[in-house]
Amino acid sequence: MMKLFSHNFKKSVVTVLALSLVLTYGFCFASAASEVDYVITNPYANVNWDAVAQYKADLHCHTTASDGSDTLVESVERHYELGFDILAITDHGTIDYNWTDGHVDPDVKIALSIKDGEIKPVVPLDFAGTAANGNAYTLADAENGDTYYSQSKADGTALNPMMRVPFGNEHNAASFNNAHVNSWFADWGDGMLAGTSDYVTALSGIAGAGGVSVINHPGEYSNARDEIYTADAYNTDTINYNYIVDKYENLLNDYRNCIGIDINSKGDSRTRFDRKLWDIMLTDLIPQGRSVYAIATSDAHNLDIVDSGFTLHLMEELTNESFRASLENGEFFAASKYVGNADELNGYASALLASDDAAKQAFGAQLKAIADAIYAENAEGDEGTGNKFRADNTVAGPQVDAITVDDDADIISIDCDNAMLISWVSGGNVVATGNTVDLDELEGVGNYIRAEIINEGGIVYTQAFVLDYEGAPVGEFNHYFFDFGTPLGKFIQFILELITSLPIFDLIWTIVK
């Protein structure tokens, strides 16, 4: 009996120990498999994909009220012809109060006409008339106060309306290095000329007036447009770019009504490295509780470039209330028909050429040829602005039908039937490709992830999905930054105001108006 008890006891002990080892190692393996618990902040979480439409907007364009080549009438008609649903006229230092009065600020108009040697006429719209294509048009205010432009065919068939965004304005009109800020919904800054390097005056004034703003084409102000290689642009190891990055990050941290930056505009020559800036800012500012949204625009000064860049807003109704909410919540995509960065194009090409799909391989070969041409330009010391990807206008750009986020499984999926490639970017690097990304299977994930979706018809950029988890990058943020541009800008503004107060300006305007 004792022997039997001893045997059974030993057997029980072994069983318990074995079970303990299994449970212990099983727990360890389970812990290792799920050691990163991502909390995903989805900017599109409140979008009802079954109810929204995607409204196409140009948030930055010019007319003869400042330095555009074409009149308001011509610009409105061109945008309408190209299927835009939302249009913001953002002439330099000239608020868009309406489309019927032909508002112009004399000082701005004269100052910006000097370089062309011509003061072009300002032509407003009537409330009703005939467009250049022969269609009848109307311009009317709805009950909600929003203004809509629409046309009708000869048989009376009404076409879709296009909504005007109120109080569009591009600030710092006569700045010497184009330190430009766009604003909407703010009756502030009309007739202000200068502000070289000074973003603070504009951003603070817009905030005080209750508006929404964005920093335009930063690559122009930062001189990143003059770089040849991506590695050199916004390299914070240099004093110049370290100052510039600190400047932009402090501006966006201080002025939360500024939604972000323009990352692709006007053919992408000057903005081709601004996606890198966007990634740097996301890494550094997300730990400050600040995401950065990206827009794309045409910045059209002539009709030929109108459809180059735009935004796609996910809204259930075409109203300015819904539009403003989409801007402030990041419920939109940036989109462009151009990509000028050779490294980006080469990365897309490599992924496409690795596909078994013949169409994708052909598109990849096309992008590789463009990238190689830009690299060749770079070798000659050129800025690489001549060659770039230009969309095939006969092909519809990527259409995102839905985005789903499984926060428990750490999976993000994009439903896009006509995408040639979806690249997922985190920390400035491509970390995955494909419609679905499983964060638990990736290496090198930072504190956000975003998608770039491309086909022959253009490219679409999602806003960033913020990732919170133990060990997430904290970025680098300089809280003790002094902006030398603000006092410089105020001094130049003072000088220009003195100059434009001279009687000669009033005389010129009396003669030409």
JSON list of C-alpha atoms in Angstrom, two decimals, residues 43-164:
[
{"chain": "A", "resi": 43, "resn": "PRO", "atom": "CA", "xyz": [-9.48, 59.39, -38.09]},
{"chain": "A", "resi": 44, "resn": "TYR", "atom": "CA", "xyz": [-12.29, 57.78, -40.09]},
{"chain": "A", "resi": 45, "resn": "ALA", "atom": "CA", "xyz": [-13.92, 56.06, -37.09]},
{"chain": "A", "resi": 46, "resn": "ASN", "atom": "CA", "xyz": [-17.10, 58.16, -37.28]},
{"chain": "A", "resi": 47, "resn": "VAL", "atom": "CA", "xyz": [-17.51, 57.86, -41.05]},
{"chain": "A", "resi": 48, "resn": "ASN", "atom": "CA", "xyz": [-20.64, 55.97, -42.10]},
{"chain": "A", "resi": 49, "resn": "TRP", "atom": "CA", "xyz": [-19.30, 54.47, -45.32]},
{"chain": "A", "resi": 50, "resn": "ASP", "atom": "CA", "xyz": [-22.77, 53.47, -46.46]},
{"chain": "A", "resi": 51, "resn": "ALA", "atom": "CA", "xyz": [-24.06, 57.04, -46.16]},
{"chain": "A", "resi": 52, "resn": "VAL", "atom": "CA", "xyz": [-21.18, 59.32, -47.18]},
{"chain": "A", "resi": 53, "resn": "ALA", "atom": "CA", "xyz": [-20.19, 60.60, -50.58]},
{"chain": "A", "resi": 54, "resn": "GLN", "atom": "CA", "xyz": [-16.68, 61.72, -51.50]},
{"chain": "A", "resi": 55, "resn": "TYR", "atom": "CA", "xyz": [-16.81, 65.40, -52.39]},
{"chain": "A", "resi": 56, "resn": "LYS", "atom": "CA", "xyz": [-13.92, 66.71, -54.46]},
{"chain": "A", "resi": 57, "resn": "ALA", "atom": "CA", "xyz": [-12.49, 70.04, -53.28]},
{"chain": "A", "resi": 58, "resn": "ASP", "atom": "CA", "xyz": [-9.88, 72.56, -54.41]},
{"chain": "A", "resi": 59, "resn": "LEU", "atom": "CA", "xyz": [-8.90, 74.48, -51.30]},
{"chain": "A", "resi": 60, "resn": "HIS", "atom": "CA", "xyz": [-6.26, 76.73, -52.88]},
{"chain": "A", "resi": 61, "resn": "CYS", "atom": "CA", "xyz": [-6.50, 78.62, -56.16]},
{"chain": "A", "resi": 62, "resn": "HIS", "atom": "CA", "xyz": [-6.15, 82.17, -57.51]},
{"chain": "A", "resi": 63, "resn": "THR", "atom": "CA", "xyz": [-7.85, 84.61, -59.84]},
{"chain": "A", "resi": 64, "resn": "THR", "atom": "CA", "xyz": [-7.09, 88.03, -61.26]},
{"chain": "A", "resi": 65, "resn": "ALA", "atom": "CA", "xyz": [-8.15, 89.52, -57.92]},
{"chain": "A", "resi": 66, "resn": "SER", "atom": "CA", "xyz": [-4.51, 88.92, -56.92]},
{"chain": "A", "resi": 67, "resn": "ASP", "atom": "CA", "xyz": [-1.96, 87.30, -59.23]},
{"chain": "A", "resi": 68, "resn": "GLY", "atom": "CA", "xyz": [-3.94, 84.64, -61.10]},
{"chain": "A", "resi": 69, "resn": "SER", "atom": "CA", "xyz": [-4.01, 84.56, -64.89]},
{"chain": "A", "resi": 70, "resn": "ASP", "atom": "CA", "xyz": [-7.73, 83.93, -65.14]},
{"chain": "A", "resi": 71, "resn": "THR", "atom": "CA", "xyz": [-10.86, 85.63, -63.90]},
{"chain": "A", "resi": 72, "resn": "LEU", "atom": "CA", "xyz": [-13.17, 84.32, -61.19]},
{"chain": "A", "resi": 73, "resn": "VAL", "atom": "CA", "xyz": [-15.71, 83.40, -63.87]},
{"chain": "A", "resi": 74, "resn": "GLU", "atom": "CA", "xyz": [-13.13, 81.35, -65.79]},
{"chain": "A", "resi": 75, "resn": "SER", "atom": "CA", "xyz": [-11.85, 79.63, -62.66]},
{"chain": "A", "resi": 76, "resn": "VAL", "atom": "CA", "xyz": [-15.30, 78.70, -61.38]},
{"chain": "A", "resi": 77, "resn": "GLU", "atom": "CA", "xyz": [-16.36, 77.34, -64.77]},
{"chain": "A", "resi": 78, "resn": "ARG", "atom": "CA", "xyz": [-13.15, 75.30, -65.13]},
{"chain": "A", "resi": 79, "resn": "HIS", "atom": "CA", "xyz": [-13.51, 73.73, -61.69]},
{"chain": "A", "resi": 80, "resn": "TYR", "atom": "CA", "xyz": [-17.15, 72.92, -62.37]},
{"chain": "A", "resi": 81, "resn": "GLU", "atom": "CA", "xyz": [-16.25, 71.34, -65.70]},
{"chain": "A", "resi": 82, "resn": "LEU", "atom": "CA", "xyz": [-13.70, 69.10, -63.95]},
{"chain": "A", "resi": 83, "resn": "GLY", "atom": "CA", "xyz": [-16.23, 67.79, -61.47]},
{"chain": "A", "resi": 84, "resn": "PHE", "atom": "CA", "xyz": [-15.32, 69.71, -58.34]},
{"chain": "A", "resi": 85, "resn": "ASP", "atom": "CA", "xyz": [-17.97, 69.80, -55.64]},
{"chain": "A", "resi": 86, "resn": "ILE", "atom": "CA", "xyz": [-16.28, 72.34, -53.35]},
{"chain": "A", "resi": 87, "resn": "LEU", "atom": "CA", "xyz": [-14.22, 75.40, -54.28]},
{"chain": "A", "resi": 88, "resn": "ALA", "atom": "CA", "xyz": [-12.29, 77.86, -52.15]},
{"chain": "A", "resi": 89, "resn": "ILE", "atom": "CA", "xyz": [-10.97, 80.94, -53.94]},
{"chain": "A", "resi": 90, "resn": "THR", "atom": "CA", "xyz": [-7.87, 81.96, -51.96]},
{"chain": "A", "resi": 91, "resn": "ASP", "atom": "CA", "xyz": [-6.39, 85.05, -53.54]},
{"chain": "A", "resi": 92, "resn": "HIS", "atom": "CA", "xyz": [-3.38, 86.58, -51.81]},
{"chain": "A", "resi": 93, "resn": "GLY", "atom": "CA", "xyz": [-4.38, 88.96, -49.04]},
{"chain": "A", "resi": 94, "resn": "THR", "atom": "CA", "xyz": [-7.86, 89.21, -50.53]},
{"chain": "A", "resi": 95, "resn": "ILE", "atom": "CA", "xyz": [-10.77, 87.62, -48.74]},
{"chain": "A", "resi": 96, "resn": "ASP", "atom": "CA", "xyz": [-13.41, 85.90, -50.86]},
{"chain": "A", "resi": 97, "resn": "TYR", "atom": "CA", "xyz": [-16.54, 87.55, -49.49]},
{"chain": "A", "resi": 98, "resn": "ASN", "atom": "CA", "xyz": [-18.71, 86.39, -52.38]},
{"chain": "A", "resi": 99, "resn": "TRP", "atom": "CA", "xyz": [-18.54, 85.62, -56.10]},
{"chain": "A", "resi": 100, "resn": "THR", "atom": "CA", "xyz": [-20.65, 88.55, -57.32]},
{"chain": "A", "resi": 101, "resn": "ASP", "atom": "CA", "xyz": [-19.05, 91.80, -56.12]},
{"chain": "A", "resi": 102, "resn": "GLY", "atom": "CA", "xyz": [-15.54, 91.38, -57.52]},
{"chain": "A", "resi": 103, "resn": "HIS", "atom": "CA", "xyz": [-13.81, 92.31, -54.26]},
{"chain": "A", "resi": 104, "resn": "VAL", "atom": "CA", "xyz": [-10.18, 93.38, -54.68]},
{"chain": "A", "resi": 105, "resn": "ASP", "atom": "CA", "xyz": [-7.71, 95.09, -52.38]},
{"chain": "A", "resi": 106, "resn": "PRO", "atom": "CA", "xyz": [-5.92, 97.88, -54.30]},
{"chain": "A", "resi": 107, "resn": "ASP", "atom": "CA", "xyz": [-2.55, 97.61, -52.51]},
{"chain": "A", "resi": 108, "resn": "VAL", "atom": "CA", "xyz": [-2.38, 93.85, -52.95]},
{"chain": "A", "resi": 109, "resn": "LYS", "atom": "CA", "xyz": [-3.53, 94.01, -56.55]},
{"chain": "A", "resi": 110, "resn": "ILE", "atom": "CA", "xyz": [-0.98, 96.67, -57.53]},
{"chain": "A", "resi": 111, "resn": "ALA", "atom": "CA", "xyz": [1.90, 95.09, -55.59]},
{"chain": "A", "resi": 112, "resn": "LEU", "atom": "CA", "xyz": [1.34, 91.65, -57.11]},
{"chain": "A", "resi": 113, "resn": "SER", "atom": "CA", "xyz": [0.83, 93.03, -60.61]},
{"chain": "A", "resi": 114, "resn": "ILE", "atom": "CA", "xyz": [4.26, 94.65, -60.71]},
{"chain": "A", "resi": 115, "resn": "LYS", "atom": "CA", "xyz": [6.07, 91.45, -61.64]},
{"chain": "A", "resi": 116, "resn": "ASP", "atom": "CA", "xyz": [3.73, 90.88, -64.61]},
{"chain": "A", "resi": 117, "resn": "GLY", "atom": "CA", "xyz": [3.70, 94.51, -65.65]},
{"chain": "A", "resi": 118, "resn": "GLU", "atom": "CA", "xyz": [-0.04, 94.26, -66.16]},
{"chain": "A", "resi": 119, "resn": "ILE", "atom": "CA", "xyz": [-3.10, 94.83, -64.00]},
{"chain": "A", "resi": 120, "resn": "LYS", "atom": "CA", "xyz": [-5.62, 92.29, -65.21]},
{"chain": "A", "resi": 121, "resn": "PRO", "atom": "CA", "xyz": [-9.36, 92.90, -64.95]},
{"chain": "A", "resi": 122, "resn": "VAL", "atom": "CA", "xyz": [-11.45, 91.37, -62.18]},
{"chain": "A", "resi": 123, "resn": "VAL", "atom": "CA", "xyz": [-14.62, 89.76, -63.53]},
{"chain": "A", "resi": 124, "resn": "PRO", "atom": "CA", "xyz": [-17.24, 88.57, -60.99]},
{"chain": "A", "resi": 125, "resn": "LEU", "atom": "CA", "xyz": [-20.16, 86.25, -61.60]},
{"chain": "A", "resi": 126, "resn": "ASP", "atom": "CA", "xyz": [-23.78, 87.26, -62.01]},
{"chain": "A", "resi": 127, "resn": "PHE", "atom": "CA", "xyz": [-26.50, 85.47, -60.09]},
{"chain": "A", "resi": 128, "resn": "ALA", "atom": "CA", "xyz": [-27.59, 83.89, -63.38]},
{"chain": "A", "resi": 129, "resn": "GLY", "atom": "CA", "xyz": [-26.20, 83.77, -66.89]},
{"chain": "A", "resi": 130, "resn": "THR", "atom": "CA", "xyz": [-24.69, 81.62, -69.59]},
{"chain": "A", "resi": 131, "resn": "ALA", "atom": "CA", "xyz": [-21.36, 79.82, -69.14]},
{"chain": "A", "resi": 132, "resn": "ALA", "atom": "CA", "xyz": [-18.73, 79.66, -71.87]},
{"chain": "A", "resi": 133, "resn": "ASN", "atom": "CA", "xyz": [-19.86, 76.10, -72.71]},
{"chain": "A", "resi": 134, "resn": "GLY", "atom": "CA", "xyz": [-23.38, 77.36, -73.48]},
{"chain": "A", "resi": 135, "resn": "ASN", "atom": "CA", "xyz": [-25.00, 75.98, -70.34]},
{"chain": "A", "resi": 136, "resn": "ALA", "atom": "CA", "xyz": [-27.18, 78.24, -68.22]},
{"chain": "A", "resi": 137, "resn": "TYR", "atom": "CA", "xyz": [-25.84, 78.77, -64.71]},
{"chain": "A", "resi": 138, "resn": "THR", "atom": "CA", "xyz": [-27.17, 80.04, -61.42]},
{"chain": "A", "resi": 139, "resn": "LEU", "atom": "CA", "xyz": [-25.48, 81.22, -58.26]},
{"chain": "A", "resi": 140, "resn": "ALA", "atom": "CA", "xyz": [-27.77, 80.99, -55.26]},
{"chain": "A", "resi": 141, "resn": "ASP", "atom": "CA", "xyz": [-27.79, 80.92, -51.48]},
{"chain": "A", "resi": 142, "resn": "ALA", "atom": "CA", "xyz": [-29.52, 77.99, -49.84]},
{"chain": "A", "resi": 143, "resn": "GLU", "atom": "CA", "xyz": [-31.60, 78.20, -46.67]},
{"chain": "A", "resi": 144, "resn": "ASN", "atom": "CA", "xyz": [-28.54, 77.19, -44.63]},
{"chain": "A", "resi": 145, "resn": "GLY", "atom": "CA", "xyz": [-26.68, 80.25, -45.94]},
{"chain": "A", "resi": 146, "resn": "ASP", "atom": "CA", "xyz": [-24.26, 78.32, -48.15]},
{"chain": "A", "resi": 147, "resn": "THR", "atom": "CA", "xyz": [-23.71, 79.43, -51.74]},
{"chain": "A", "resi": 148, "resn": "TYR", "atom": "CA", "xyz": [-23.95, 76.97, -54.62]},
{"chain": "A", "resi": 149, "resn": "TYR", "atom": "CA", "xyz": [-23.02, 77.33, -58.28]},
{"chain": "A", "resi": 150, "resn": "SER", "atom": "CA", "xyz": [-24.79, 75.04, -60.72]},
{"chain": "A", "resi": 151, "resn": "GLN", "atom": "CA", "xyz": [-25.39, 74.65, -64.44]},
{"chain": "A", "resi": 152, "resn": "SER", "atom": "CA", "xyz": [-28.21, 73.26, -66.52]},
{"chain": "A", "resi": 153, "resn": "LYS", "atom": "CA", "xyz": [-28.02, 71.65, -69.94]},
{"chain": "A", "resi": 154, "resn": "ALA", "atom": "CA", "xyz": [-29.93, 73.02, -72.90]},
{"chain": "A", "resi": 155, "resn": "ASP", "atom": "CA", "xyz": [-32.76, 70.56, -72.22]},
{"chain": "A", "resi": 156, "resn": "GLY", "atom": "CA", "xyz": [-33.09, 71.94, -68.70]},
{"chain": "A", "resi": 157, "resn": "THR", "atom": "CA", "xyz": [-31.37, 69.01, -66.96]},
{"chain": "A", "resi": 158, "resn": "ALA", "atom": "CA", "xyz": [-29.81, 70.32, -63.76]},
{"chain": "A", "resi": 159, "resn": "LEU", "atom": "CA", "xyz": [-26.22, 69.31, -63.04]},
{"chain": "A", "resi": 160, "resn": "ASN", "atom": "CA", "xyz": [-24.66, 68.78, -59.62]},
{"chain": "A", "resi": 161, "resn": "PRO", "atom": "CA", "xyz": [-24.02, 71.93, -57.57]},
{"chain": "A", "resi": 162, "resn": "MET", "atom": "CA", "xyz": [-20.59, 73.18, -56.53]},
{"chain": "A", "resi": 163, "resn": "MET", "atom": "CA", "xyz": [-20.34, 74.79, -53.09]},
{"chain": "A", "resi": 164, "resn": "ARG", "atom": "CA", "xyz": [-18.38, 77.95, -52.34]}
]
